[in-house]
Coordinates of C-alpha atoms and ligand atoms in Angstrom, one line a residue:
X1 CA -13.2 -167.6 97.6
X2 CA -11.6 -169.5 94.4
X3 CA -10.7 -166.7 92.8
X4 CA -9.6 -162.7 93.2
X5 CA -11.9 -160.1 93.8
X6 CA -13.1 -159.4 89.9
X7 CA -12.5 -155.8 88.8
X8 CA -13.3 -153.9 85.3
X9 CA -11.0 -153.9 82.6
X10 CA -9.8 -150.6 81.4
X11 CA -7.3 -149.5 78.8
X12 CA -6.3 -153.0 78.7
X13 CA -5.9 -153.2 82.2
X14 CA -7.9 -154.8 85.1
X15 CA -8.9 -152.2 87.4
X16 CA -10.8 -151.8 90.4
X17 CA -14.3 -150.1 90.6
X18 CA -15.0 -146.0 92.4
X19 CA -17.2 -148.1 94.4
X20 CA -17.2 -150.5 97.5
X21 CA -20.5 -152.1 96.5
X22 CA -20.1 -156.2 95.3
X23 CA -22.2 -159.0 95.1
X24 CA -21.1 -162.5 95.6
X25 CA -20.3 -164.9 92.8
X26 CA -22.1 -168.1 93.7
X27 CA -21.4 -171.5 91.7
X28 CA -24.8 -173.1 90.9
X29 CA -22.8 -176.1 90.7
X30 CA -22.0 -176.6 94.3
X31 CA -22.8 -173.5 96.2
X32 CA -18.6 -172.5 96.0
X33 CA -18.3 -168.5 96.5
X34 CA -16.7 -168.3 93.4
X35 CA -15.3 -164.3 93.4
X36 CA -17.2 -160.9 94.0
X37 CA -18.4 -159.0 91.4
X38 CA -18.0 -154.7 91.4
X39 CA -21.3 -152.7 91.3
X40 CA -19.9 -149.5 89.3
X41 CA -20.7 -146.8 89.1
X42 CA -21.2 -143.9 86.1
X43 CA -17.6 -142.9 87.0
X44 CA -16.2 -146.4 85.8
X45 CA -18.0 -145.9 83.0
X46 CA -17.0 -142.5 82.1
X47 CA -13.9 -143.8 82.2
X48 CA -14.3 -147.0 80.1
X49 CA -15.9 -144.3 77.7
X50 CA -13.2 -142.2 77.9
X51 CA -10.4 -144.9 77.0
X52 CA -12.7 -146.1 74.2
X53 CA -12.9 -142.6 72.4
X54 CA -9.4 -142.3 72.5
X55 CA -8.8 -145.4 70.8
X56 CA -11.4 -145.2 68.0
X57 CA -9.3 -142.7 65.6
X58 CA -6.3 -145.0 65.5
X59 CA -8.5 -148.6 65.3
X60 CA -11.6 -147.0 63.2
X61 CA -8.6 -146.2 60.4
X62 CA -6.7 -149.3 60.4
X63 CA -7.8 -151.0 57.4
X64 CA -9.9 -153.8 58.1
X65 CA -8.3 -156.2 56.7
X66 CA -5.3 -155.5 59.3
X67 CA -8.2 -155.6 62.0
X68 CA -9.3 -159.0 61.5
X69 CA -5.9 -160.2 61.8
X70 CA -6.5 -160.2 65.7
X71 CA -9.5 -162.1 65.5
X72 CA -7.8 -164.8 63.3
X73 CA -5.4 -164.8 66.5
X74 CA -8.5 -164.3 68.9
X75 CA -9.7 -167.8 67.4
X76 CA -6.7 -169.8 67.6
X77 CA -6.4 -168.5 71.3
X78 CA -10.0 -169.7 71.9
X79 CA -9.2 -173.2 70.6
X80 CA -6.0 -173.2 72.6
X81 CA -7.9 -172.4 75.8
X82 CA -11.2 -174.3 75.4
X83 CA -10.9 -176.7 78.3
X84 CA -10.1 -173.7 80.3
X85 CA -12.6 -171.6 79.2
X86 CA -15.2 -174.0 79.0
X87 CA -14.4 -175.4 82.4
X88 CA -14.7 -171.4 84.0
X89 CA -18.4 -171.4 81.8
X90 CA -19.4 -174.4 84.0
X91 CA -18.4 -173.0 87.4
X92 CA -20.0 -170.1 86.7
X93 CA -22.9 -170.7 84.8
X94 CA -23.9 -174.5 86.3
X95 CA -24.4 -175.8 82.5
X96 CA -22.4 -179.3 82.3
X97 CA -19.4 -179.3 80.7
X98 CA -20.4 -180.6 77.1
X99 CA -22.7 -177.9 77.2
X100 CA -20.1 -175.2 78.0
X101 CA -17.4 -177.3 75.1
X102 CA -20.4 -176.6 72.7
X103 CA -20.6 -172.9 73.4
X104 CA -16.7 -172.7 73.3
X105 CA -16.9 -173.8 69.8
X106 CA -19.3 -171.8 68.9
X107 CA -17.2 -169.1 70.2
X108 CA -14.8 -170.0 67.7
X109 CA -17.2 -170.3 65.2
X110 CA -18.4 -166.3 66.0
X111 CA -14.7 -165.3 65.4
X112 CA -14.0 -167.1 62.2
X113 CA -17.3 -165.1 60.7
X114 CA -15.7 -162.4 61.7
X115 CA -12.6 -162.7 59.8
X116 CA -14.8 -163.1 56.3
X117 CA -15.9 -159.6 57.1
X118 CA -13.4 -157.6 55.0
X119 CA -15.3 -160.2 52.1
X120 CA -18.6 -159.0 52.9
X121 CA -18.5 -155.3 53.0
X122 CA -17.4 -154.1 49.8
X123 CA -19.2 -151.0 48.9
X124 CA -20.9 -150.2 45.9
X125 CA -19.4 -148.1 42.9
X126 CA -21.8 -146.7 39.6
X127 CA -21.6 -144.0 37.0
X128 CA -24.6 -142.7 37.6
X129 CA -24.2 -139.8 35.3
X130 CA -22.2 -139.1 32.3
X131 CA -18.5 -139.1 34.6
X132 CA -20.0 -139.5 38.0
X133 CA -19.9 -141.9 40.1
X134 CA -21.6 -143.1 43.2
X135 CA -19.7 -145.3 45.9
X136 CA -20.5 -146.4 49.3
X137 CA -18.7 -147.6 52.6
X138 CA -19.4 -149.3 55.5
X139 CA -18.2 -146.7 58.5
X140 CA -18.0 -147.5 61.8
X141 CA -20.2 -145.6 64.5
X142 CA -17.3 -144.7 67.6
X143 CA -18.5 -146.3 71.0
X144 CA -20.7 -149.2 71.2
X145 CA -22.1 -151.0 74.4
X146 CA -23.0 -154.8 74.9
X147 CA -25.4 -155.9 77.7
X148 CA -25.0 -159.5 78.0
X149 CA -27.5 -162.3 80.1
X150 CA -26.0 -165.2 82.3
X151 CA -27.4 -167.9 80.4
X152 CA -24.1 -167.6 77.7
X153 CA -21.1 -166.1 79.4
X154 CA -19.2 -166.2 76.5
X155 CA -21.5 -167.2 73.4
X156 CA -23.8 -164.0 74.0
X157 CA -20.5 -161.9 74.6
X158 CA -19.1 -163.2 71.2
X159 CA -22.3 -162.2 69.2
X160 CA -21.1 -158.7 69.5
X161 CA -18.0 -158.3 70.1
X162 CA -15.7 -159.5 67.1
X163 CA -18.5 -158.0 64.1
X164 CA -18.3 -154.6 66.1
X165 CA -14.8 -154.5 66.6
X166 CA -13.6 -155.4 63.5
X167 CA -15.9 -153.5 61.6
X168 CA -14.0 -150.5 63.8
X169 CA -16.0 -149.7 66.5
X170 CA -14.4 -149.5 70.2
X171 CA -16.8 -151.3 72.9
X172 CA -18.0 -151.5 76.8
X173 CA -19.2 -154.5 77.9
X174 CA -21.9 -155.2 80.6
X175 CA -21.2 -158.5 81.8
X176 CA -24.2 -160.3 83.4
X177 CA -23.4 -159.8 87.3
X178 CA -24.5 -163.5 88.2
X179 CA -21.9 -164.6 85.4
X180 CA -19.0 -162.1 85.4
X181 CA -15.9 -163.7 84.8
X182 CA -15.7 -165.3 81.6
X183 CA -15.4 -161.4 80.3
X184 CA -12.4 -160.5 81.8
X185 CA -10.7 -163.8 80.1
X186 CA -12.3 -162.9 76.8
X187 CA -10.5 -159.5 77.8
X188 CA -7.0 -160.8 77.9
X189 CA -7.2 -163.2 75.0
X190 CA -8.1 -160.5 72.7
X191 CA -5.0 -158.4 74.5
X192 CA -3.0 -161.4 73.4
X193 CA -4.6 -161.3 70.2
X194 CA -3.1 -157.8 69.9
X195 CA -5.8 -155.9 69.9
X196 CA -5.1 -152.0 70.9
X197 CA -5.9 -150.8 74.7
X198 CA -8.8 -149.4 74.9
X199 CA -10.8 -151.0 72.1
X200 CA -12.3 -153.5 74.0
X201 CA -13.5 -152.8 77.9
X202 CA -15.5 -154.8 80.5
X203 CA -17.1 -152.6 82.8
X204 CA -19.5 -154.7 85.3
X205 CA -22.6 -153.7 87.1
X206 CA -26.0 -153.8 87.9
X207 CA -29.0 -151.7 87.0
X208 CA -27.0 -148.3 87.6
X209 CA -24.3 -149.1 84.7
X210 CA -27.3 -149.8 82.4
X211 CA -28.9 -147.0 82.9
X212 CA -25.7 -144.7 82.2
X213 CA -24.7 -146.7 79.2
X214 CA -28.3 -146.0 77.7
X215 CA -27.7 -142.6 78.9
X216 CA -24.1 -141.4 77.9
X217 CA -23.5 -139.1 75.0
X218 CA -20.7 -140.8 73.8
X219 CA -22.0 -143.6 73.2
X220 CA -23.3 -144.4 70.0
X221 CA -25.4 -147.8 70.0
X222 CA -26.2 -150.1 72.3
X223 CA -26.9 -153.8 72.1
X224 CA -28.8 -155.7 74.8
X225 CA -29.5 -158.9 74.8
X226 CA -31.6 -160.6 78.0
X227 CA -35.3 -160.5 79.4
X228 CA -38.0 -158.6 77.7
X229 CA -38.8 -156.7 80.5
X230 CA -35.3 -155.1 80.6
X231 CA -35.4 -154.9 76.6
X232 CA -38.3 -152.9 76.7
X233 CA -36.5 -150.5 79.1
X234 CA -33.2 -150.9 77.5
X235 CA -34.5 -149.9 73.7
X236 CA -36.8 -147.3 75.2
X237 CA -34.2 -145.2 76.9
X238 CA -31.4 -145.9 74.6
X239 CA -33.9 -144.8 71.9
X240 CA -34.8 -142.2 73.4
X241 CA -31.2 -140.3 74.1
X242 CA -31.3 -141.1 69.9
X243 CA -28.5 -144.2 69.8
X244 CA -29.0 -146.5 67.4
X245 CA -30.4 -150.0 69.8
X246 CA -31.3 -153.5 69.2
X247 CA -32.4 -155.1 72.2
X248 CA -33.2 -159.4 72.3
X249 CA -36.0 -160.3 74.6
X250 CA -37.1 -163.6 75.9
X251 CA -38.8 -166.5 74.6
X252 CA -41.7 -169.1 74.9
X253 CA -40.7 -171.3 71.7
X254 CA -43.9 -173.5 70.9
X255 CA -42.8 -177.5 69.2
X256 CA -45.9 -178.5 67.1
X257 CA -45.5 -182.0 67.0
X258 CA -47.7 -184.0 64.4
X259 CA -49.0 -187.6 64.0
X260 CA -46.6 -188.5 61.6
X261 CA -43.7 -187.8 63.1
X262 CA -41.1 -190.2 63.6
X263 CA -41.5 -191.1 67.5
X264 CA -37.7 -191.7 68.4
X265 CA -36.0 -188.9 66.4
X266 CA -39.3 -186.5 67.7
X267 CA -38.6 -187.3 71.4
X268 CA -35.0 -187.1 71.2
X269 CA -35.4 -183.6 69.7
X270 CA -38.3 -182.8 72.3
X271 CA -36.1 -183.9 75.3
X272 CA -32.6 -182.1 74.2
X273 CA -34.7 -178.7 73.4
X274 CA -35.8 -178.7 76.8
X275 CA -33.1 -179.7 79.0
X276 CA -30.5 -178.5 77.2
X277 CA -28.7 -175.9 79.5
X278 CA -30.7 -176.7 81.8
X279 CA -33.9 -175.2 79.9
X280 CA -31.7 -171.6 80.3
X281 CA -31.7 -170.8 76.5
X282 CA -33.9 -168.2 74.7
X283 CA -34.4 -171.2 71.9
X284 CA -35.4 -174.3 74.7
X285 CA -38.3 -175.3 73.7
X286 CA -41.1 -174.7 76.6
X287 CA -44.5 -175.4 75.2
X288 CA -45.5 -178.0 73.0
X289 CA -48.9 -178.5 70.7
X290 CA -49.8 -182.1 70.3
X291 CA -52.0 -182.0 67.2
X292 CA -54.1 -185.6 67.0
X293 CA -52.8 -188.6 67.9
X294 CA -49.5 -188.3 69.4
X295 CA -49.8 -190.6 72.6
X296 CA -47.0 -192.8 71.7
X297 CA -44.5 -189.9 71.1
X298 CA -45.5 -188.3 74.6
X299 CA -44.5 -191.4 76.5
X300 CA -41.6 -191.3 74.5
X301 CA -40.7 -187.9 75.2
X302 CA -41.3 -189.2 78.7
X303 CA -38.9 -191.9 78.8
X304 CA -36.2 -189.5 77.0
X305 CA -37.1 -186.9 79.8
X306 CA -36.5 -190.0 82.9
X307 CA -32.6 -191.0 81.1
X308 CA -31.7 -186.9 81.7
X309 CA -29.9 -186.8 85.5
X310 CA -29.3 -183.4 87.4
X311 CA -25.5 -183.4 87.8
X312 CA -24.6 -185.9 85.4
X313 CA -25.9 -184.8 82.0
X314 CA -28.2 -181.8 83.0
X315 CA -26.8 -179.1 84.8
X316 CA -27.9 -176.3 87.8
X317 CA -30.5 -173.7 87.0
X318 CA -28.6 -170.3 87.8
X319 CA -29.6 -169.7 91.6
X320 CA -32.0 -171.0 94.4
X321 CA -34.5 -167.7 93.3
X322 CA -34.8 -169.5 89.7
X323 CA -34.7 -173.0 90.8
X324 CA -37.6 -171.6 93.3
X325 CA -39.5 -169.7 90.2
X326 CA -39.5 -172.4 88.2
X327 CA -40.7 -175.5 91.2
X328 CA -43.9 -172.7 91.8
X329 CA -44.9 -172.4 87.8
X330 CA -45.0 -176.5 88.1
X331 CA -46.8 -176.6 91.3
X332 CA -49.4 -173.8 90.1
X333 CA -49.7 -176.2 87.1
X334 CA -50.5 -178.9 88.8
X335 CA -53.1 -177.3 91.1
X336 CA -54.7 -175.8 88.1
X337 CA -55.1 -179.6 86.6
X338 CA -52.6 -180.3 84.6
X339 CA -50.6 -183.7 85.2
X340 CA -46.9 -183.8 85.8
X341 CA -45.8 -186.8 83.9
X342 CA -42.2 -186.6 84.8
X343 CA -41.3 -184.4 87.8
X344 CA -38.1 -182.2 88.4
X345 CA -39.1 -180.7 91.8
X346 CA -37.2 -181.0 94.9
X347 CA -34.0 -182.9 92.9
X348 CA -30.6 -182.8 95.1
X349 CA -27.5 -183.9 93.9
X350 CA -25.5 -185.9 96.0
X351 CA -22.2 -184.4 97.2
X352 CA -23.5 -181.5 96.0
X353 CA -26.1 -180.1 98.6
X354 CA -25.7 -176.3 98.1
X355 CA -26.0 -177.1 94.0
X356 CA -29.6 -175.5 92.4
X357 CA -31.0 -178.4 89.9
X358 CA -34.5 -178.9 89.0
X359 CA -35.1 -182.3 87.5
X360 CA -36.1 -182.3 83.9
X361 CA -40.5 -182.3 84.0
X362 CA -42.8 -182.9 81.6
X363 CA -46.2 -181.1 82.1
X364 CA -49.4 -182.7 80.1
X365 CA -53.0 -181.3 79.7
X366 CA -51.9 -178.0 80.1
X367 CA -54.1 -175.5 79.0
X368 CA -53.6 -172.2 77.0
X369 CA -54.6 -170.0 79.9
X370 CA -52.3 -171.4 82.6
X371 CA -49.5 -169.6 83.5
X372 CA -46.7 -172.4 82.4
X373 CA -48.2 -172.1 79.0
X374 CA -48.3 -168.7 78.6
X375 CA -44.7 -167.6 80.3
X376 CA -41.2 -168.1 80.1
X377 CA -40.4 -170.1 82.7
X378 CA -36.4 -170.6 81.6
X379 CA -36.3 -174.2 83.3
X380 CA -36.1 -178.0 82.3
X381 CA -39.7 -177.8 82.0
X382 CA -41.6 -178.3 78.7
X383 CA -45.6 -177.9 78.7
X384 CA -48.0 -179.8 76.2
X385 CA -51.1 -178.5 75.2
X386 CA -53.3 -180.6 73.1
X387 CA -55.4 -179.5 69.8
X388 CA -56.8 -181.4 66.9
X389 CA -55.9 -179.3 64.1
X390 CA -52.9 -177.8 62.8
X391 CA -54.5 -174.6 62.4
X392 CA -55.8 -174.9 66.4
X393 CA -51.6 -175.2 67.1
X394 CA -50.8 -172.5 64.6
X395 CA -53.6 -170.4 66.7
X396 CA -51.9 -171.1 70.2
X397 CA -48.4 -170.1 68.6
X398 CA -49.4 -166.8 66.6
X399 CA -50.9 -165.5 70.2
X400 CA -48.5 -165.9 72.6
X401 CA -46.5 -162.5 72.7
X402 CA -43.0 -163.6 72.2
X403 CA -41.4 -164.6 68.6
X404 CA -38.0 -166.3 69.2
X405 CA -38.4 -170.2 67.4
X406 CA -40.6 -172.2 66.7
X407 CA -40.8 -176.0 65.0
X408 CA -42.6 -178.3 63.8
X409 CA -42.1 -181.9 63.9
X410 CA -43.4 -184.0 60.9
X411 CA -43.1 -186.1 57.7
X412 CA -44.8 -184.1 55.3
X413 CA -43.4 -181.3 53.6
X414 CA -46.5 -179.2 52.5
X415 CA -47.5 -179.1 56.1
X416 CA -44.1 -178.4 57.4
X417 CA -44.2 -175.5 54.7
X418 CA -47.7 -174.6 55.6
X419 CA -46.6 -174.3 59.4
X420 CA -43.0 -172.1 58.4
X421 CA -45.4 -168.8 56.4
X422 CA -48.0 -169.1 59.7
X423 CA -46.0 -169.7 62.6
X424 CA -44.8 -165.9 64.0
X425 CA -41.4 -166.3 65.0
X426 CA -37.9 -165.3 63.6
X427 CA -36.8 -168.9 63.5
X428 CA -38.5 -171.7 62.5
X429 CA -37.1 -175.7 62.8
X430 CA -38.5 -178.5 60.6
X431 CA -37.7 -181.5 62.9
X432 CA -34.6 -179.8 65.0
X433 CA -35.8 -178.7 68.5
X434 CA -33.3 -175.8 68.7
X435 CA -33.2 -174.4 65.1
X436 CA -29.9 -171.7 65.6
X437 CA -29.5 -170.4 62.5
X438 CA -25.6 -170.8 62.5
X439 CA -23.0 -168.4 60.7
X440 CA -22.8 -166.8 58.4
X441 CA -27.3 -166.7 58.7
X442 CA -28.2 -164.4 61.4
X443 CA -30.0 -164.9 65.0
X444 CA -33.0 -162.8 65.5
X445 CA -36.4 -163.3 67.0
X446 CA -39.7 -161.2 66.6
X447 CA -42.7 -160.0 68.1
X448 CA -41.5 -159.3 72.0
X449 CA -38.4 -161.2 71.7
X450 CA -36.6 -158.6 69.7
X451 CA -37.1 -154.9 69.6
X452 CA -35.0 -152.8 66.4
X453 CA -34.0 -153.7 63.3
X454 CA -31.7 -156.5 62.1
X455 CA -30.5 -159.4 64.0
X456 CA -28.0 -159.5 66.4
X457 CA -25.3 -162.0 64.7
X458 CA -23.6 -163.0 60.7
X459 CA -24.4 -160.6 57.9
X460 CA -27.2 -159.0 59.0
X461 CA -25.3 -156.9 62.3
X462 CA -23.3 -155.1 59.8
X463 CA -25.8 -153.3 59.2
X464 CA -26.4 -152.7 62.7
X465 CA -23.0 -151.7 63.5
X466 CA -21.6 -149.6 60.9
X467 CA -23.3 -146.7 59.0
X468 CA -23.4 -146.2 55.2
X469 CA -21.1 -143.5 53.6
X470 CA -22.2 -142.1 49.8
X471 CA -19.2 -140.1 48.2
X472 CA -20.6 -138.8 44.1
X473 CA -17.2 -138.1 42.4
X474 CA -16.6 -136.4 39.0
X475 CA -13.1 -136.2 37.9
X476 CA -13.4 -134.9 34.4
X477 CA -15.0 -131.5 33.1
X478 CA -15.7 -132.7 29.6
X479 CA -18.4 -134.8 31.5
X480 CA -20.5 -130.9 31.4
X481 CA -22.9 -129.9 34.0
X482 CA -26.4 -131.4 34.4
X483 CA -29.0 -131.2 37.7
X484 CA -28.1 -134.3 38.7
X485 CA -24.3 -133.8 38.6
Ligands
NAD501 P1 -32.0 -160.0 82.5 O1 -32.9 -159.2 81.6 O2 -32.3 -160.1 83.9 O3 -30.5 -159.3 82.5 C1 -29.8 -159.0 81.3 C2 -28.9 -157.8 81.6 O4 -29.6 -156.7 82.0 C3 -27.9 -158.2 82.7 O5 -26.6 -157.7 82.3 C4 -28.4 -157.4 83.9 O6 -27.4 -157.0 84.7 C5 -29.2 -156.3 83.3 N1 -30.4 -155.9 84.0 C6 -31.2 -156.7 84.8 N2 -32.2 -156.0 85.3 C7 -32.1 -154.7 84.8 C8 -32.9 -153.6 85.0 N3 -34.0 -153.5 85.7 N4 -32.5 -152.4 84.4 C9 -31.4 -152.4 83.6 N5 -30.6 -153.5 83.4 C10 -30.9 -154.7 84.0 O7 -31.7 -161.4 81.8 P2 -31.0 -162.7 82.4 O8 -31.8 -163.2 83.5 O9 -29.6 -162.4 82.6 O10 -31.1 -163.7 81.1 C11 -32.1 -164.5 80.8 C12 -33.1 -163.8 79.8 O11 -32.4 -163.5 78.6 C13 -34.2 -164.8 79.3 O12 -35.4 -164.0 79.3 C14 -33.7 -165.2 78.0 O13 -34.8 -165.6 77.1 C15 -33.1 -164.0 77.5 N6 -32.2 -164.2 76.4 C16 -32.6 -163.9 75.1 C17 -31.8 -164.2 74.0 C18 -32.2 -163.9 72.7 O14 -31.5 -164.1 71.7 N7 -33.4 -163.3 72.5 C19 -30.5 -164.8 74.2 C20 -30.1 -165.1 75.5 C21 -31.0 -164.8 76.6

């Protein structure tokens, strides 16, 4: 085993778990055991809870523009340790390592927003009668919880945790158990940052820790951010013991691609969006809508898709239960008459045996009620549908359930226009494949692929994580007496 057994991080320190349960860490790289990974119970959290509450007065009244000094340190320490941090991303995640330097930087990117903060939430003052006046603040709520995925082990981490903490909240957070160890470095660079014990704890589980978080009095709002299926069950029961939730689902981002598109630039796009990350990220895009006459930008979409090599410049897919998943939505395809132009199945990588790739694939004459259309399949795979109209493609994209991205590829900007008010997603691309909308813009889907209000990153989470105070002052009697003061 590479490294130690992994424990939670408590009070600022590392700590192990009540329980004897673990799972194995398993590089997707090359099969490495990599660590094991506590499954805690409500006890660990109680605790985590515990340590958080404590710290809250203290952190919750240090003025903010004192709390965003740690994440100005935060950053530098991420830009100090990105080869080490994006190396750890790889191991554990499988992405390749410009993949894992990318979501390092944006890591960076997440903690300098932060440190604008004390910018952005200035309250509001009015007379709003004859010698009153009105003001608001932003407070912060107490304890907060983060459920994170595997597909980011640090980026999805660093959505929530410098807006929260530096707008004053103290938080737990749920690592993914497939990726658990970039946390516990996040962990000590923000101790080094000097952030106060206690405001920031990693407590690392499975199903059981959910549950508890979604369940714990003290606890004040959770975040989620992973599969619909667990959203649903996240925001319901988080909801439902009256905390304040925003859970992000999954995707199935639809590309429109029209005739007058510009081939190279459209199949470059095309390509990336799929393969990047190994098709692991809730903005890949997975199907696409040929509208007309587009022949000559599949077959360059194809060649694009042939240049893209598992282990060189497209990574693992997170274990052999995905890599399996994924190999049985392209085999259904095909039996169901679609044609694989380009084929990922059964790819090994040499020297790395135990490794889980799938080979980048390109699925044609895929139909709207097959299975690889209709799912997300989270894989190198992208499926094309064909249509004659761009109303027939706007149809296929307003009915499948999710609403993460979507983009159209095209020269002409009525029609790209036309396509951004029809298309029902939270983010729309006009000839980018993966259209993040970075800081300080926010990251939200709809439809299934987000359940609450707000998005999850930039200006729009304050909202999320703080709640509004409304003080009416009047400091002077001559101002007399009226109903409304
Ligand atoms: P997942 O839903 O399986 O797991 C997410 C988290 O929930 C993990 O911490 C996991 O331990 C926990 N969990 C899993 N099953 C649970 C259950 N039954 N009850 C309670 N908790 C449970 O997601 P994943 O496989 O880790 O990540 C991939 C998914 O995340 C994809 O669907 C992807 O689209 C989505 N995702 C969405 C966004 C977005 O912004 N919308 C961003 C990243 C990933």
């Amino acid at each position: 085993m590479k490294y130690s057994a992994i424990q939670n991080y408590i009070n600022g320190q590392f700590v192990p778990a009540s329980t004897t349960r673990t799972i194995d860490v398993i590089s997707p790289v090359d099969g490495t055991k990599l660590s094991t990974v506590p499954m805690s119970s409500s006890k660990d959290l109680d605790q985590a809870v515990k340590a958080a509450k404590a710290a809250f007065p203290a952190w919750s009244k240090t003025p903010i523009k004192e709390r965003v000094q740690v994440f100005f340190k935060y950053k530098y320490l991420i830009e100090k340790h990105l080869k080490e941090l994006s190396e750890l991303c790889t191991e554990e995640n499988g992405k390749t390592y410009n993949e894992s330097v990318a979501e390092i930087e944006k890591c960076v990117e997440l903690a300098e927003f932060a440190t604008s903060l004390p910018q952005l939430i200035t309250g509001e003052v009015l007379e709003v009668s004859k010698g009153v006046e009105c003001r608001t603040e932003h407070a912060p709520l107490g304890v907060i919880a983060s459920i994170v995925p595997f597909n980011f082990p640090s980026m999805v981490p660093n959505w929530t945790i410098p807006n929260a903490i530096a707008l004053g909240n103290c938080m737990i957070i749920k690592p993914s158990e497939k990726v658990p160890l970039s946390c516990g470095r996040l962990a000590e660079l923000l101790k080094e940052a000097g952030l106060p014990d206690g405001v920031f704890n990693v407590v690392h589980g499975d199903v059981e820790i959910v549950e508890a978080i979604c369940d714990h009095p003290d606890i004040e709002a959770v975040s989620f951010v992973g599969s619909t299926k667990v959203a649903k069950i996240v925001y319901q029961r988080a909801t439902h013991n009256y905390k304040r939730c925003l859970a992000l689902g999954g995707a199935k981002n639809h590309l429109m691609v029209l005739p007058d598109a510009i081939p190279a630039m459209t199949a470059q796009n095309v390509a990336a969006s799929m393969s990047g990350c190994a098709g692991q990220r809730c903005m890949a895009a997975s199907a696409m809508v040929a509208v007309g006459s587009v022949e000559h930008i599949i077959e360059k979409i194809c060649e694009e898709a042939r240049k893209i090599i598992p282990g060189q410049n497209l990574g693992a897919v997170i274990n052999k239960a995905s890599q399996e998943r994924i190999e049985s939505y392209i085999t259904e395809a095909e039996k169901n008459g679609a044609k694989i132009l380009v084929d990922g199945r059964r790819t090994k990588v040499d020297g790395k045996e135990n490794g889980t790739y799938v080979g980048p694939t390109v699925i044609d004459y895929v139909t709207p009620d097959m299975s690889v259309a209709k799912e997300e399949i989270f894989g190198p795979v992208i499926s094309i549908m064909r249509t004659n109209t761009v109303d027939e493609a706007l149809a296929i994209e307003n009915a499948n359930p999710y609403g993460n991205a979507a983009s159209v590829f095209t020269q002409n900007g009525g029609m790209a226009r036309y396509i951004i008010d029809r298309a029902s997603a939270g983010m729309i691309g006009v000839n980018v494949g993966v259209p993040v909308p970075r800081e300080p813009f926010s990251f939200g889907g709809w439809n299934e692929s987000k359940f609450g209000v707000g998005d999850i990153t930039g200006k729009s989470s304050i909202e999320f994580w703080t709640k509004l105070k409304k003080s009416t002052t009047k400091w002077n009697p001559e101002a007399g007496i009226n109903w409304m003061s």
